[in-house]
């Protein structure tokens, strides 16, 4: 029979668990930067493992030299991007008057008036059109100042973050065998082999996935750049790079990239005739971006990702769709790695399940 003392102890225990959970979440919130550093370092480690193995197996580097060379490879890429894009981004910012909110408001209003005149010339009531599209008569871009102040703050912290990530990545690569040994000592003896097999498969598949992701972004970047250069858009390199990075967000990212490319194209040609110059070039650029997205969605992405994580393209699409509905954009970004981890553990621990056998037959 349950007495009052037992109930009281249960309540105290429950409250204690809630308090501890709240404290743990608050602690994680306080160290969120460290968690981000660890996640980025882990991703770099997964990308770097094949490079490290290549240097050791093919070029006969010792382990420390291979680790340092891999880090120097990452640093050279980062330095190249900084040297290439920062000056262009600053130039693009000046051209678009991004830090001058009054100027960009004026440009947008001019663009809106030109579009309204274009609609009126085709017997379309521009006032009704703008009203139905919820486009205001005045624009307030004062939020841009705060946005760019936050960006500058992020850039100022970039050096600390980069040093931290490189330091952590160095030890993840250098001491990966030590980490494996320590992890092995913490595992239950009866599950040790299964867990180690799962971790090895996960490491292999995710390494291939992140390398495939970089390859996909490179392909999209080159195609976007070609489109922008063909139609003479200023600072095509920066716009193509920013739009390619958005492809990290499956399906939604490319749509956002098209809108951004259209806006930047119109602003770059501001001052020209809307009907004969601004509108045609913008339409051509958007059509070009859509063609790139068709190529990416139907050829490069399914081929790269299905081969890297051994999953059917339809399977990947449904997983991204479901996790996206449940967890939003963040869920879409992590959907494929998370699903891959679940598949590996499912095959290792539940090999007799018919559904898992079907989903993991290629792993």
Short mmCIF file of C-alpha atoms in Angstrom, two decimals:
data_model
loop_
_atom_site.label_atom_id
_atom_site.label_comp_id
_atom_site.label_asym_id
_atom_site.label_seq_id
_atom_site.Cartn_x
_atom_site.Cartn_y
_atom_site.Cartn_z
CA UNK A 1 0.00 0.00 0.00
CA UNK A 2 1.27 3.44 -0.96
CA UNK A 3 1.63 5.73 2.03
CA UNK A 4 2.09 9.49 2.22
CA UNK A 5 5.85 9.16 2.75
CA UNK A 6 6.25 7.24 -0.52
CA UNK A 7 4.18 9.83 -2.38
CA UNK A 8 6.21 12.67 -0.89
CA UNK A 9 9.48 10.98 -1.86
CA UNK A 10 8.16 10.45 -5.39
CA UNK A 11 7.21 14.12 -5.68
CA UNK A 12 10.60 15.25 -4.35
CA UNK A 13 12.36 12.91 -6.76
CA UNK A 14 10.30 14.15 -9.69
CA UNK A 15 10.93 17.80 -8.81
CA UNK A 16 14.64 17.04 -8.43
CA UNK A 17 14.78 15.45 -11.88
CA UNK A 18 13.00 18.46 -13.43
CA UNK A 19 15.36 20.89 -11.69
CA UNK A 20 18.42 18.92 -12.81
CA UNK A 21 17.10 18.75 -16.36
CA UNK A 22 16.47 22.50 -16.36
CA UNK A 23 19.97 23.18 -15.01
CA UNK A 24 21.46 20.88 -17.66
CA UNK A 25 19.58 22.68 -20.45
CA UNK A 26 20.64 26.05 -19.06
CA UNK A 27 24.26 24.86 -18.92
CA UNK A 28 24.05 23.71 -22.54
CA UNK A 29 22.63 27.12 -23.45
CA UNK A 30 25.56 28.85 -21.76
CA UNK A 31 28.13 26.74 -23.63
CA UNK A 32 26.32 26.75 -26.98
CA UNK A 33 29.37 28.27 -28.68
CA UNK A 34 31.51 25.37 -27.47
CA UNK A 35 28.92 22.90 -28.75
CA UNK A 36 28.96 24.61 -32.15
CA UNK A 37 32.77 24.41 -32.20
CA UNK A 38 32.58 20.69 -31.40
CA UNK A 39 29.98 20.01 -34.11
CA UNK A 40 31.95 21.95 -36.76
CA UNK A 41 35.14 20.17 -35.67
CA UNK A 42 33.40 16.81 -35.94
CA UNK A 43 32.22 17.63 -39.47
CA UNK A 44 35.73 18.72 -40.47
CA UNK A 45 37.07 15.51 -38.94
CA UNK A 46 34.66 13.41 -41.00
CA UNK A 47 35.70 15.29 -44.14
CA UNK A 48 39.37 15.11 -43.17
CA UNK A 49 39.49 11.38 -42.42
CA UNK A 50 39.62 10.30 -46.11
CA UNK A 51 42.28 12.97 -46.77
CA UNK A 52 44.27 11.77 -43.76
CA UNK A 53 44.06 8.15 -44.90
CA UNK A 54 45.09 9.11 -48.45
CA UNK A 55 48.16 10.97 -47.17
CA UNK A 56 49.15 8.03 -44.96
CA UNK A 57 48.38 5.16 -47.34
CA UNK A 58 49.32 6.63 -50.72
CA UNK A 59 51.91 9.31 -49.91
CA UNK A 60 53.37 7.50 -46.87
CA UNK A 61 53.06 10.46 -44.46
CA UNK A 62 53.37 9.64 -40.80
CA UNK A 63 50.24 10.23 -38.71
CA UNK A 64 51.22 13.62 -37.25
CA UNK A 65 52.45 15.00 -40.60
CA UNK A 66 49.26 13.80 -42.31
CA UNK A 67 47.15 15.46 -39.60
CA UNK A 68 49.00 18.78 -39.91
CA UNK A 69 48.80 18.65 -43.72
CA UNK A 70 45.05 18.02 -43.54
CA UNK A 71 44.58 21.03 -41.25
CA UNK A 72 46.74 23.18 -43.53
CA UNK A 73 44.52 22.10 -46.42
CA UNK A 74 41.43 23.30 -44.52
CA UNK A 75 43.14 26.54 -43.53
CA UNK A 76 44.26 27.23 -47.10
CA UNK A 77 40.69 26.84 -48.35
CA UNK A 78 39.36 29.15 -45.61
CA UNK A 79 42.11 31.72 -46.27
CA UNK A 80 41.42 31.56 -49.99
CA UNK A 81 37.71 32.17 -49.45
CA UNK A 82 38.43 35.10 -47.13
CA UNK A 83 40.91 36.69 -49.53
CA UNK A 84 38.59 36.12 -52.48
CA UNK A 85 35.18 36.99 -51.09
CA UNK A 86 35.61 39.54 -48.30
CA UNK A 87 36.76 42.37 -50.62
CA UNK A 88 34.01 41.48 -53.10
CA UNK A 89 31.36 41.33 -50.37
CA UNK A 90 32.45 44.75 -49.08
CA UNK A 91 32.29 46.09 -52.63
CA UNK A 92 28.86 44.53 -53.12
CA UNK A 93 27.75 46.12 -49.86
CA UNK A 94 28.82 49.54 -51.09
CA UNK A 95 27.17 49.05 -54.48
CA UNK A 96 23.88 48.05 -52.90
CA UNK A 97 24.18 50.68 -50.16
CA UNK A 98 23.41 47.96 -47.64
CA UNK A 99 24.69 50.04 -44.75
CA UNK A 100 22.85 53.15 -45.98
CA UNK A 101 19.24 52.35 -45.17
CA UNK A 102 17.92 55.61 -46.64
CA UNK A 103 19.62 54.85 -49.96
CA UNK A 104 18.32 51.29 -50.22
CA UNK A 105 14.79 52.47 -49.33
CA UNK A 106 15.05 55.00 -52.15
CA UNK A 107 16.28 52.33 -54.61
CA UNK A 108 13.50 49.92 -53.69
CA UNK A 109 10.86 52.65 -54.06
CA UNK A 110 12.27 53.57 -57.48
CA UNK A 111 12.17 49.89 -58.48
CA UNK A 112 8.59 49.60 -57.20
CA UNK A 113 7.51 52.69 -59.14
CA UNK A 114 9.10 51.35 -62.32
CA UNK A 115 7.33 48.02 -61.85
CA UNK A 116 4.05 49.89 -61.23
CA UNK A 117 4.50 51.86 -64.44
CA UNK A 118 5.16 48.59 -66.28
CA UNK A 119 1.89 47.13 -64.91
CA UNK A 120 -0.07 50.27 -65.84
CA UNK A 121 1.29 50.13 -69.39
CA UNK A 122 -0.27 46.67 -69.65
CA UNK A 123 -3.64 47.84 -68.28
CA UNK A 124 -3.12 46.35 -64.82
CA UNK A 125 -4.11 48.44 -61.81
CA UNK A 126 -0.82 48.66 -59.90
CA UNK A 127 -2.45 49.97 -56.72
CA UNK A 128 -4.74 46.94 -56.48
CA UNK A 129 -1.89 44.61 -57.38
CA UNK A 130 0.39 45.96 -54.64
CA UNK A 131 -2.49 45.92 -52.16
CA UNK A 132 -3.35 42.27 -52.89
CA UNK A 133 0.34 41.31 -52.73
CA UNK A 134 0.68 43.11 -49.35
CA UNK A 135 3.46 45.35 -50.73
CA UNK A 136 3.54 48.55 -48.64
CA UNK A 137 3.76 52.04 -50.11
CA UNK A 138 6.73 52.83 -47.88
CA UNK A 139 9.62 50.64 -46.80
CA UNK A 140 11.53 50.69 -43.54
CA UNK A 141 14.97 49.09 -43.69
CA UNK A 142 16.28 50.35 -40.38
CA UNK A 143 16.58 46.73 -39.26
CA UNK A 144 19.48 46.34 -41.70
CA UNK A 145 21.72 48.45 -39.50
CA UNK A 146 21.21 46.11 -36.55
CA UNK A 147 21.60 43.10 -38.82
CA UNK A 148 24.96 44.22 -40.16
CA UNK A 149 26.14 45.23 -36.70
CA UNK A 150 25.49 41.64 -35.62
CA UNK A 151 27.33 40.37 -38.72
CA UNK A 152 30.33 42.53 -37.83
CA UNK A 153 30.21 41.12 -34.31
CA UNK A 154 30.26 37.59 -35.73
CA UNK A 155 33.22 38.46 -37.94
CA UNK A 156 35.11 39.87 -34.94
CA UNK A 157 34.61 36.54 -33.14
CA UNK A 158 35.53 34.52 -36.24
CA UNK A 159 39.23 34.39 -35.35
CA UNK A 160 38.56 32.89 -31.91
CA UNK A 161 36.10 30.41 -33.37
CA UNK A 162 38.45 29.39 -36.18
CA UNK A 163 41.36 28.86 -33.79
CA UNK A 164 39.16 26.82 -31.45
CA UNK A 165 37.75 24.68 -34.27
CA UNK A 166 41.20 24.01 -35.76
CA UNK A 167 42.62 23.11 -32.33
CA UNK A 168 39.77 20.68 -31.60
CA UNK A 169 39.90 19.21 -35.11
CA UNK A 170 43.64 18.63 -34.80
CA UNK A 171 43.15 16.41 -31.75
CA UNK A 172 40.08 14.70 -33.22
CA UNK A 173 42.23 13.67 -36.20
CA UNK A 174 45.46 13.01 -34.32
CA UNK A 175 43.95 11.08 -31.42
CA UNK A 176 41.15 9.28 -33.22
CA UNK A 177 42.52 5.87 -32.23
CA UNK A 178 42.85 6.97 -28.61
CA UNK A 179 39.24 8.20 -28.66
CA UNK A 180 38.17 4.85 -30.10
CA UNK A 181 40.04 2.95 -27.36
CA UNK A 182 38.54 5.10 -24.59
CA UNK A 183 35.08 4.78 -26.07
CA UNK A 184 35.58 1.02 -26.25
CA UNK A 185 36.41 0.89 -22.55
CA UNK A 186 33.14 2.66 -21.72
CA UNK A 187 30.98 0.27 -23.74
CA UNK A 188 29.10 -2.72 -22.28
CA UNK A 189 31.05 -5.88 -23.11
CA UNK A 190 28.05 -7.65 -24.62
CA UNK A 191 27.35 -4.77 -27.06
CA UNK A 192 30.91 -3.66 -27.75
CA UNK A 193 31.31 -5.25 -31.18
CA UNK A 194 27.97 -3.98 -32.46
CA UNK A 195 28.62 -0.42 -31.28
CA UNK A 196 32.12 -0.35 -32.79
CA UNK A 197 30.83 -1.70 -36.11
CA UNK A 198 28.10 0.95 -36.09
CA UNK A 199 30.53 3.77 -35.36
CA UNK A 200 32.90 2.64 -38.11
CA UNK A 201 30.07 2.52 -40.65
CA UNK A 202 28.72 5.89 -39.52
CA UNK A 203 32.17 7.45 -39.80
CA UNK A 204 32.59 6.03 -43.31
CA UNK A 205 29.14 7.05 -44.58
CA UNK A 206 29.11 10.53 -43.06
CA UNK A 207 32.61 11.22 -44.38
CA UNK A 208 31.35 10.39 -47.84
CA UNK A 209 28.20 12.44 -47.28
CA UNK A 210 29.98 15.66 -46.29
CA UNK A 211 32.47 15.32 -49.14
CA UNK A 212 29.49 14.78 -51.46
CA UNK A 213 27.83 17.89 -50.03
CA UNK A 214 30.94 19.98 -50.79
CA UNK A 215 31.00 18.57 -54.32
CA UNK A 216 27.32 19.43 -54.81
CA UNK A 217 27.83 23.00 -53.59
CA UNK A 218 30.83 23.38 -55.92
CA UNK A 219 28.79 22.19 -58.92
CA UNK A 220 25.89 24.52 -58.10
CA UNK A 221 28.27 27.44 -57.52
CA UNK A 222 29.92 26.98 -60.93
CA UNK A 223 26.53 26.72 -62.69
CA UNK A 224 25.13 29.79 -60.89
CA UNK A 225 28.30 31.71 -61.74
CA UNK A 226 27.98 30.81 -65.42
CA UNK A 227 24.37 32.05 -65.49
CA UNK A 228 25.24 35.36 -63.83
CA UNK A 229 28.29 35.94 -66.03
CA UNK A 230 26.32 35.21 -69.21
CA UNK A 231 23.81 37.95 -68.35
CA UNK A 232 26.42 40.42 -67.12
CA UNK A 233 25.36 40.67 -63.47
CA UNK A 234 27.84 42.63 -61.36
CA UNK A 235 29.73 40.81 -58.61
CA UNK A 236 28.53 37.48 -59.99
CA UNK A 237 31.11 35.60 -57.91
CA UNK A 238 29.68 36.78 -54.60
CA UNK A 239 26.04 36.28 -55.59
CA UNK A 240 26.77 32.77 -56.92
CA UNK A 241 28.63 31.86 -53.74
CA UNK A 242 25.87 33.11 -51.42
CA UNK A 243 23.17 31.35 -53.45
CA UNK A 244 25.20 28.11 -53.57
CA UNK A 245 25.60 28.13 -49.77
CA UNK A 246 21.80 28.34 -49.45
CA UNK A 247 21.64 24.94 -51.19
CA UNK A 248 22.63 23.44 -47.83
CA UNK A 249 18.91 23.81 -47.06
CA UNK A 250 17.29 21.13 -49.26
CA UNK A 251 14.54 22.26 -51.68
CA UNK A 252 13.76 25.53 -49.84
CA UNK A 253 17.29 26.95 -50.09
CA UNK A 254 17.32 27.05 -53.91
CA UNK A 255 13.99 28.93 -53.94
CA UNK A 256 15.37 31.54 -51.54
CA UNK A 257 18.50 31.72 -53.72
CA UNK A 258 16.36 32.50 -56.79
CA UNK A 259 14.58 35.35 -55.01
CA UNK A 260 17.87 36.80 -53.73
CA UNK A 261 19.43 36.54 -57.19
CA UNK A 262 16.43 38.29 -58.74
CA UNK A 263 16.52 41.17 -56.22
CA UNK A 264 20.28 41.65 -56.51
CA UNK A 265 20.09 41.51 -60.32
CA UNK A 266 17.42 44.23 -60.37
CA UNK A 267 19.37 46.40 -57.94
CA UNK A 268 22.56 45.95 -59.97
CA UNK A 269 20.75 47.24 -63.08
CA UNK A 270 18.88 50.00 -61.29
CA UNK A 271 18.89 53.16 -63.39
CA UNK A 272 18.20 51.33 -66.65
CA UNK A 273 14.83 51.06 -68.34
CA UNK A 274 12.62 48.65 -66.40
CA UNK A 275 10.78 47.09 -69.34
CA UNK A 276 13.67 46.71 -71.78
CA UNK A 277 16.61 46.12 -69.43
CA UNK A 278 15.84 45.34 -65.77
CA UNK A 279 12.88 42.97 -66.23
CA UNK A 280 14.28 40.87 -69.14
CA UNK A 281 17.67 40.34 -67.47
CA UNK A 282 16.00 39.40 -64.16
CA UNK A 283 13.70 36.91 -65.91
CA UNK A 284 16.64 35.37 -67.79
CA UNK A 285 18.64 35.03 -64.56
CA UNK A 286 15.70 33.39 -62.75
CA UNK A 287 15.15 30.98 -65.65
CA UNK A 288 18.85 30.15 -65.57
CA UNK A 289 18.70 29.53 -61.82
CA UNK A 290 15.65 27.30 -62.25
CA UNK A 291 17.48 25.27 -64.91
CA UNK A 292 20.41 24.88 -62.49
CA UNK A 293 18.01 23.74 -59.78
CA UNK A 294 16.40 21.21 -62.12
CA UNK A 295 19.85 19.82 -62.94
CA UNK A 296 20.79 19.77 -59.25
CA UNK A 297 17.52 18.25 -57.99
CA UNK A 298 17.26 15.59 -60.68
CA UNK A 299 20.86 14.70 -61.50
CA UNK A 300 23.68 15.87 -59.24
CA UNK A 301 22.02 15.78 -55.78
CA UNK A 302 20.29 12.38 -56.06
CA UNK A 303 23.38 10.85 -57.65
CA UNK A 304 25.84 12.28 -55.10
CA UNK A 305 23.76 11.70 -51.96
CA UNK A 306 22.38 8.30 -52.92
CA UNK A 307 25.90 7.08 -53.62
CA UNK A 308 27.43 8.68 -50.52
CA UNK A 309 24.95 7.31 -47.96
CA UNK A 310 23.67 4.31 -49.97
CA UNK A 311 20.03 5.44 -49.94
CA UNK A 312 17.49 5.66 -52.76
CA UNK A 313 16.78 9.24 -54.00
CA UNK A 314 13.05 8.85 -53.22
CA UNK A 315 13.95 7.62 -49.74
CA UNK A 316 16.13 10.72 -49.19
CA UNK A 317 13.37 13.03 -50.46
CA UNK A 318 10.75 11.54 -48.12
CA UNK A 319 13.11 11.67 -45.12
CA UNK A 320 13.92 15.34 -45.74
CA UNK A 321 10.23 16.11 -46.21
CA UNK A 322 9.12 14.35 -43.01
CA UNK A 323 11.90 15.70 -40.77
CA UNK A 324 11.41 19.14 -42.31
CA UNK A 325 7.73 19.13 -41.37
CA UNK A 326 8.61 18.04 -37.83
CA UNK A 327 11.63 20.23 -37.10
CA UNK A 328 11.67 22.96 -39.76
CA UNK A 329 14.72 24.15 -41.70
CA UNK A 330 17.20 22.87 -39.11
CA UNK A 331 15.65 19.42 -39.42
CA UNK A 332 16.01 19.51 -43.21
CA UNK A 333 19.72 20.33 -42.93
CA UNK A 334 20.49 17.46 -40.53
CA UNK A 335 17.93 15.00 -41.98
CA UNK A 336 20.30 12.89 -44.10
CA UNK A 337 23.10 12.51 -41.49
CA UNK A 338 20.54 11.74 -38.75
CA UNK A 339 18.71 9.20 -40.91
CA UNK A 340 22.00 7.56 -41.89
CA UNK A 341 22.95 7.13 -38.22
CA UNK A 342 19.54 5.58 -37.45
CA UNK A 343 19.87 3.17 -40.37
CA UNK A 344 23.32 1.99 -39.28
CA UNK A 345 22.26 1.37 -35.68
CA UNK A 346 19.04 -0.26 -36.89
CA UNK A 347 20.93 -2.72 -39.09
CA UNK A 348 23.42 -3.55 -36.34
CA UNK A 349 20.97 -3.99 -33.46
CA UNK A 350 17.76 -5.11 -35.23
CA UNK A 351 18.98 -7.10 -38.24
CA UNK A 352 15.96 -9.43 -38.23
CA UNK A 353 13.38 -6.66 -38.71
CA UNK A 354 11.91 -6.84 -42.23
CA UNK A 355 11.59 -3.04 -42.67
CA UNK A 356 15.17 -2.45 -41.51
CA UNK A 357 16.39 -5.20 -43.84
CA UNK A 358 14.65 -3.42 -46.73
CA UNK A 359 16.01 0.03 -45.84
CA UNK A 360 19.57 -1.11 -45.09
CA UNK A 361 20.18 -3.70 -47.81
CA UNK A 362 22.81 -1.47 -49.47
CA UNK A 363 24.74 -0.66 -46.26
#
